[in-house]
Structures are given as structure tokens and as C-alpha cells.
Short mmCIF file of N, CA, C and O in Angstrom, two decimals:
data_model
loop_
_atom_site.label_atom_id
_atom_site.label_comp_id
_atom_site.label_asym_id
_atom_site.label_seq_id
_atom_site.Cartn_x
_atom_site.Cartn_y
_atom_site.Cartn_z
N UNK A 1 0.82 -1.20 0.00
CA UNK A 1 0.00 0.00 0.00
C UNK A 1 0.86 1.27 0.00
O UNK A 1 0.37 2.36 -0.27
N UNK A 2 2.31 1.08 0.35
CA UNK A 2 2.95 2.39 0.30
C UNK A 2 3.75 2.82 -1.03
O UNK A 2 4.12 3.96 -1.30
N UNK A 3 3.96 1.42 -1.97
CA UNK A 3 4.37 1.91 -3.40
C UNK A 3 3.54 1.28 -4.39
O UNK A 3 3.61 0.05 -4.40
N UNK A 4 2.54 1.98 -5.45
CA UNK A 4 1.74 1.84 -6.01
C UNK A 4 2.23 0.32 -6.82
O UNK A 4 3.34 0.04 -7.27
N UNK A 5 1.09 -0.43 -6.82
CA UNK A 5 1.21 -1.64 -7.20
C UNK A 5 1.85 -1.96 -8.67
O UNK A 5 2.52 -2.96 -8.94
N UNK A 6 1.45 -0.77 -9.69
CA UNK A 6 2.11 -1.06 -10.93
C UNK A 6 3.45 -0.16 -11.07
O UNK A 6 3.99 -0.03 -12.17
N UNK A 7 4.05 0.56 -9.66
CA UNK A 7 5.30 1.05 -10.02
C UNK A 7 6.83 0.17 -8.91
O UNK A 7 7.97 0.60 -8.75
N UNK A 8 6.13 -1.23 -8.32
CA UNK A 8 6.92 -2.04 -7.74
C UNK A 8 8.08 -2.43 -8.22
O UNK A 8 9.21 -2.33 -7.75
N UNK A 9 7.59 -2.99 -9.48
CA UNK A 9 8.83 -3.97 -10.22
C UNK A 9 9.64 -3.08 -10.50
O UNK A 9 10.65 -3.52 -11.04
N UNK A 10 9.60 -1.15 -10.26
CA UNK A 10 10.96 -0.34 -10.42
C UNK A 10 11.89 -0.26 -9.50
O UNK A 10 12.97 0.32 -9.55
N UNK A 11 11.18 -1.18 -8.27
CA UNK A 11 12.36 -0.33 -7.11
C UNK A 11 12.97 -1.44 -7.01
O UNK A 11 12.66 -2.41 -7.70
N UNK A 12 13.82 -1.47 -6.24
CA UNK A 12 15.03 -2.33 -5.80
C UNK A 12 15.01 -2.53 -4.06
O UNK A 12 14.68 -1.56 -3.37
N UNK A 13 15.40 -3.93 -3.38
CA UNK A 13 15.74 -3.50 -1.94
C UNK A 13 17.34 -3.18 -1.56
O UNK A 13 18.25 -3.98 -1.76
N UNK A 14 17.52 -1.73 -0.94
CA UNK A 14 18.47 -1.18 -0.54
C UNK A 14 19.36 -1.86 0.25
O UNK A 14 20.52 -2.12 -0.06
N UNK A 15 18.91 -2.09 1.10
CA UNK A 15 19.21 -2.60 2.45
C UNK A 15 17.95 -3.36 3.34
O UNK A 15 16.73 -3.20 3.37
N UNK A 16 18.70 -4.09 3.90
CA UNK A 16 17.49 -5.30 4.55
C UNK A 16 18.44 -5.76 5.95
O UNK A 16 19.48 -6.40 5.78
N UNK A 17 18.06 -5.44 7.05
CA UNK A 17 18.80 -5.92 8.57
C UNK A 17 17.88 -6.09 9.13
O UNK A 17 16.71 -5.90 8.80
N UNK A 18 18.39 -6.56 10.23
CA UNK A 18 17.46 -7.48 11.46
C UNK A 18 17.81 -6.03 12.88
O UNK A 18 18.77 -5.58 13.51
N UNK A 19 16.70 -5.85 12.77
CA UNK A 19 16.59 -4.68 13.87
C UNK A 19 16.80 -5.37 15.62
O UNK A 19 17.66 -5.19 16.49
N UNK A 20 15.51 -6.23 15.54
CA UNK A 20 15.75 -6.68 17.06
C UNK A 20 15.57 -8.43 16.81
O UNK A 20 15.62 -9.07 15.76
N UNK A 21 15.37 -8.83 18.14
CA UNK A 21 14.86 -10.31 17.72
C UNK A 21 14.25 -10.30 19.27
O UNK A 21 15.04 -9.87 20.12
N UNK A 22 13.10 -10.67 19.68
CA UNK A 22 12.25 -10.84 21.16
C UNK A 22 11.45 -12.41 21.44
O UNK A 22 11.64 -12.79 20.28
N UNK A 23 11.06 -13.01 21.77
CA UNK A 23 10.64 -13.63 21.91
C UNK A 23 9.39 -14.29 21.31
O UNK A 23 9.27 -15.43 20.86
N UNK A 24 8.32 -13.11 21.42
CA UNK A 24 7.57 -13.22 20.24
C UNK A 24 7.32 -12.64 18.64
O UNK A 24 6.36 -12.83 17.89
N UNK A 25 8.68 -11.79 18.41
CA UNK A 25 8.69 -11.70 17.26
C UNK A 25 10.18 -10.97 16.91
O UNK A 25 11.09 -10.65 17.68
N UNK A 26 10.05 -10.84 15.23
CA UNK A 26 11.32 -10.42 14.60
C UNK A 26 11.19 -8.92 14.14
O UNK A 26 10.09 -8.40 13.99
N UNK A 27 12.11 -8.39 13.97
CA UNK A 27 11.86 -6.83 13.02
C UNK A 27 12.82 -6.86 12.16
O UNK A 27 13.91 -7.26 12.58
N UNK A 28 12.73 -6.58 11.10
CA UNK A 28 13.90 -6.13 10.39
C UNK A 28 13.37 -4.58 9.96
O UNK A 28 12.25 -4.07 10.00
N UNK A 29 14.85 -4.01 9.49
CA UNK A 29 14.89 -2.84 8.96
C UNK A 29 14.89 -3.19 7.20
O UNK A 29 15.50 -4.16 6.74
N UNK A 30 14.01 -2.15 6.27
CA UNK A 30 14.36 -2.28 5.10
C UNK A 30 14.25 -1.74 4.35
O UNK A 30 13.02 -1.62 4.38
N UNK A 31 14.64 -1.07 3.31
CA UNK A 31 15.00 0.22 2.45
C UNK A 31 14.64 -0.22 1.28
O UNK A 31 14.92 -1.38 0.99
N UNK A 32 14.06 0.47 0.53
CA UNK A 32 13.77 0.08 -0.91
C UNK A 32 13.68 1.46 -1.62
O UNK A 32 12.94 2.42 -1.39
N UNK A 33 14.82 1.24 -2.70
CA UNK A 33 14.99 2.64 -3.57
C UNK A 33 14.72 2.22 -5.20
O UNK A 33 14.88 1.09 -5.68
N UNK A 34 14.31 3.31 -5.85
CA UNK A 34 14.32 3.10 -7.42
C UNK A 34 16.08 3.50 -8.21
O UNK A 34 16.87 4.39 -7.89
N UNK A 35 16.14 2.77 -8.96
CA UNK A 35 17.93 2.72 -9.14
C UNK A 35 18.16 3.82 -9.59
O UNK A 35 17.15 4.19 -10.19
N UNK A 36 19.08 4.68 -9.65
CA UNK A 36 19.32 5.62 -10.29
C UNK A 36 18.32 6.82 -10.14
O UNK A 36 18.00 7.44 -11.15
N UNK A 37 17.84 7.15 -8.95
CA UNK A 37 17.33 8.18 -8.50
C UNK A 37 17.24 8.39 -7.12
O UNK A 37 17.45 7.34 -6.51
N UNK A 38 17.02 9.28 -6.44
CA UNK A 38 16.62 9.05 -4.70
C UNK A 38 15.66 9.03 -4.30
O UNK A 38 15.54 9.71 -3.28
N UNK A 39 14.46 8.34 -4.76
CA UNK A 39 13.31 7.98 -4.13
C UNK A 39 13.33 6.85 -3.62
O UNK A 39 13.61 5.92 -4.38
N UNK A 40 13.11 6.61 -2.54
CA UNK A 40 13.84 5.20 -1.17
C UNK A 40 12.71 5.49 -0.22
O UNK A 40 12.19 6.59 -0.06
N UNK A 41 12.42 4.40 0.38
CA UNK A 41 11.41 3.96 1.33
C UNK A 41 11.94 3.20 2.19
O UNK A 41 12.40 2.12 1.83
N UNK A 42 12.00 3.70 3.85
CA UNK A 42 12.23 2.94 4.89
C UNK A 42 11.21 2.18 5.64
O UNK A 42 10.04 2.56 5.66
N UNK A 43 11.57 1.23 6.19
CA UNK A 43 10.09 -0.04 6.64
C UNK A 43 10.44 -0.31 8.36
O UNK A 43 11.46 0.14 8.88
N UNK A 44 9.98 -0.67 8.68
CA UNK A 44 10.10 -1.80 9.80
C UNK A 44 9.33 -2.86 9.51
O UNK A 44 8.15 -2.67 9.25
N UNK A 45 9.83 -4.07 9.49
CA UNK A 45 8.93 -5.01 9.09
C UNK A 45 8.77 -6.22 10.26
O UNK A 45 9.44 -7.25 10.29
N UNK A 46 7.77 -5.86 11.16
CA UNK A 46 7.97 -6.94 12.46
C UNK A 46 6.67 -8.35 11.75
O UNK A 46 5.66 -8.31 11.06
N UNK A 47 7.45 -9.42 12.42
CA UNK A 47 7.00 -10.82 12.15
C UNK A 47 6.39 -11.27 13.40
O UNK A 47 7.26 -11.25 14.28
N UNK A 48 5.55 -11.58 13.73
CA UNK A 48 5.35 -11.99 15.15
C UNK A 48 5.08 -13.56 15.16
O UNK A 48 4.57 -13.99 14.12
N UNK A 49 5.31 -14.38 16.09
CA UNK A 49 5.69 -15.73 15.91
C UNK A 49 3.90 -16.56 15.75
O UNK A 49 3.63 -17.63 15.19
N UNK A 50 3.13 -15.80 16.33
CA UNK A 50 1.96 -16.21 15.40
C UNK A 50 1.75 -15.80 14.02
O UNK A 50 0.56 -15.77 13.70
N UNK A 51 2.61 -15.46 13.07
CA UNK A 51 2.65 -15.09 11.92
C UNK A 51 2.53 -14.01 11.21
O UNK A 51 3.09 -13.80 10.13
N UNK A 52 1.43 -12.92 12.10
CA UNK A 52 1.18 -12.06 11.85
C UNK A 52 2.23 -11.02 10.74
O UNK A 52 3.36 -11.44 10.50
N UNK A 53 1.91 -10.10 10.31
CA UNK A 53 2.73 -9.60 9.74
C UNK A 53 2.77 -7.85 9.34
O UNK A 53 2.24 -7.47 8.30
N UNK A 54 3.48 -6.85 10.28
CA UNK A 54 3.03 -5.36 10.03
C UNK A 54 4.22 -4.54 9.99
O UNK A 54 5.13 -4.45 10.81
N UNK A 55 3.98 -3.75 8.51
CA UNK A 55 4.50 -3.10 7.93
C UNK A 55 4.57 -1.63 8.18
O UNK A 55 3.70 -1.03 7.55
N UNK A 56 5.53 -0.67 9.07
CA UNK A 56 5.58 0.24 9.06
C UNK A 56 6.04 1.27 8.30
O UNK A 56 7.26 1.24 8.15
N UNK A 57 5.63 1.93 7.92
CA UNK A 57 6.72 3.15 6.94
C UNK A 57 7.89 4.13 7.67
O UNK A 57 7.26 4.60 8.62
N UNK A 58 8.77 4.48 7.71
CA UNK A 58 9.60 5.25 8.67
C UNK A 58 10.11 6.64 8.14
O UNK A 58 10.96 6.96 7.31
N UNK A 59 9.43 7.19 8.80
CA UNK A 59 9.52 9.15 8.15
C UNK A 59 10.78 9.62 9.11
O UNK A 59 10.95 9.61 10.33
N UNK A 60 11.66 10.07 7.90
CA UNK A 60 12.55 11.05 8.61
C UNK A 60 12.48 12.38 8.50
O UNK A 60 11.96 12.95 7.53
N UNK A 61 13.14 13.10 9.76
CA UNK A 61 12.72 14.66 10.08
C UNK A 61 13.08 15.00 8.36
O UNK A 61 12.27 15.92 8.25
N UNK A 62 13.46 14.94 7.52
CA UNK A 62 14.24 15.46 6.17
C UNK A 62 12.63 15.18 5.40
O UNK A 62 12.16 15.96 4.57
N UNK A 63 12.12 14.25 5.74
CA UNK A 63 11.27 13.96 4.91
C UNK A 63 9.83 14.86 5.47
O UNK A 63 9.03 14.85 4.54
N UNK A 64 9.49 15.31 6.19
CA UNK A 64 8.55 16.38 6.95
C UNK A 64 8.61 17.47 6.88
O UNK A 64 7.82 18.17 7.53
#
């Protein structure tokens, strides 16, 4: 829902890390930019061990 469905297959993932790890779930950090320009999207992407799955967007002060 945060990059329009027919402009996906342009971006690329930047970077992809493992933020924390807890007991009941995972986070990673993850960046996704279009090549050759600076439009990039930061995530948190927590997994929770019932499966669940939620996608945050991450705004920086630059971006406000």
C-alpha cells in the first residue's frame, strides 16, 4: 500500500537488517529505492511468531 502496485517492479531492496529479535517476534529494517534516483522507502517489518505480519513506513525529520 505504500508503493503503487504497478510502479513495484521499479524499485530495488536497498538494504534489509534485522533490527531486534524478542521472543515473540522479529523486526527487520528495510529500504527500498528506485535505481538511479533518490526515491527510497524505509520499513520496519515486524514478524510476530503467530505469523502475523506489520508493515511500518519510517519518516525522517528530512522527509517532513
Amino acid at each position: 500500500s505504500y508503493i503503487d502496485k504497478d510502479e513495484i517492479y521499479k524499485y530495488g531492496i536497498g538494504h534489509f537488517s534485522i533490527e531486534f529479535v524478542s521472543e515473540d517476534s522479529i523486526c527487520f529494517y528495510l529500504n527500498v529505492c528506485m535505481p538511479d534516483t533518490d526515491i527510497c522507502y524505509d520499513f520496519n517489518l515486524h514478524i510476530a511468531k503467530s505469523g502475523k505480519v506489520n508493515i511500518k513506513e519510517l519518516i525522517s525529520e528530512e522527509d517532513t
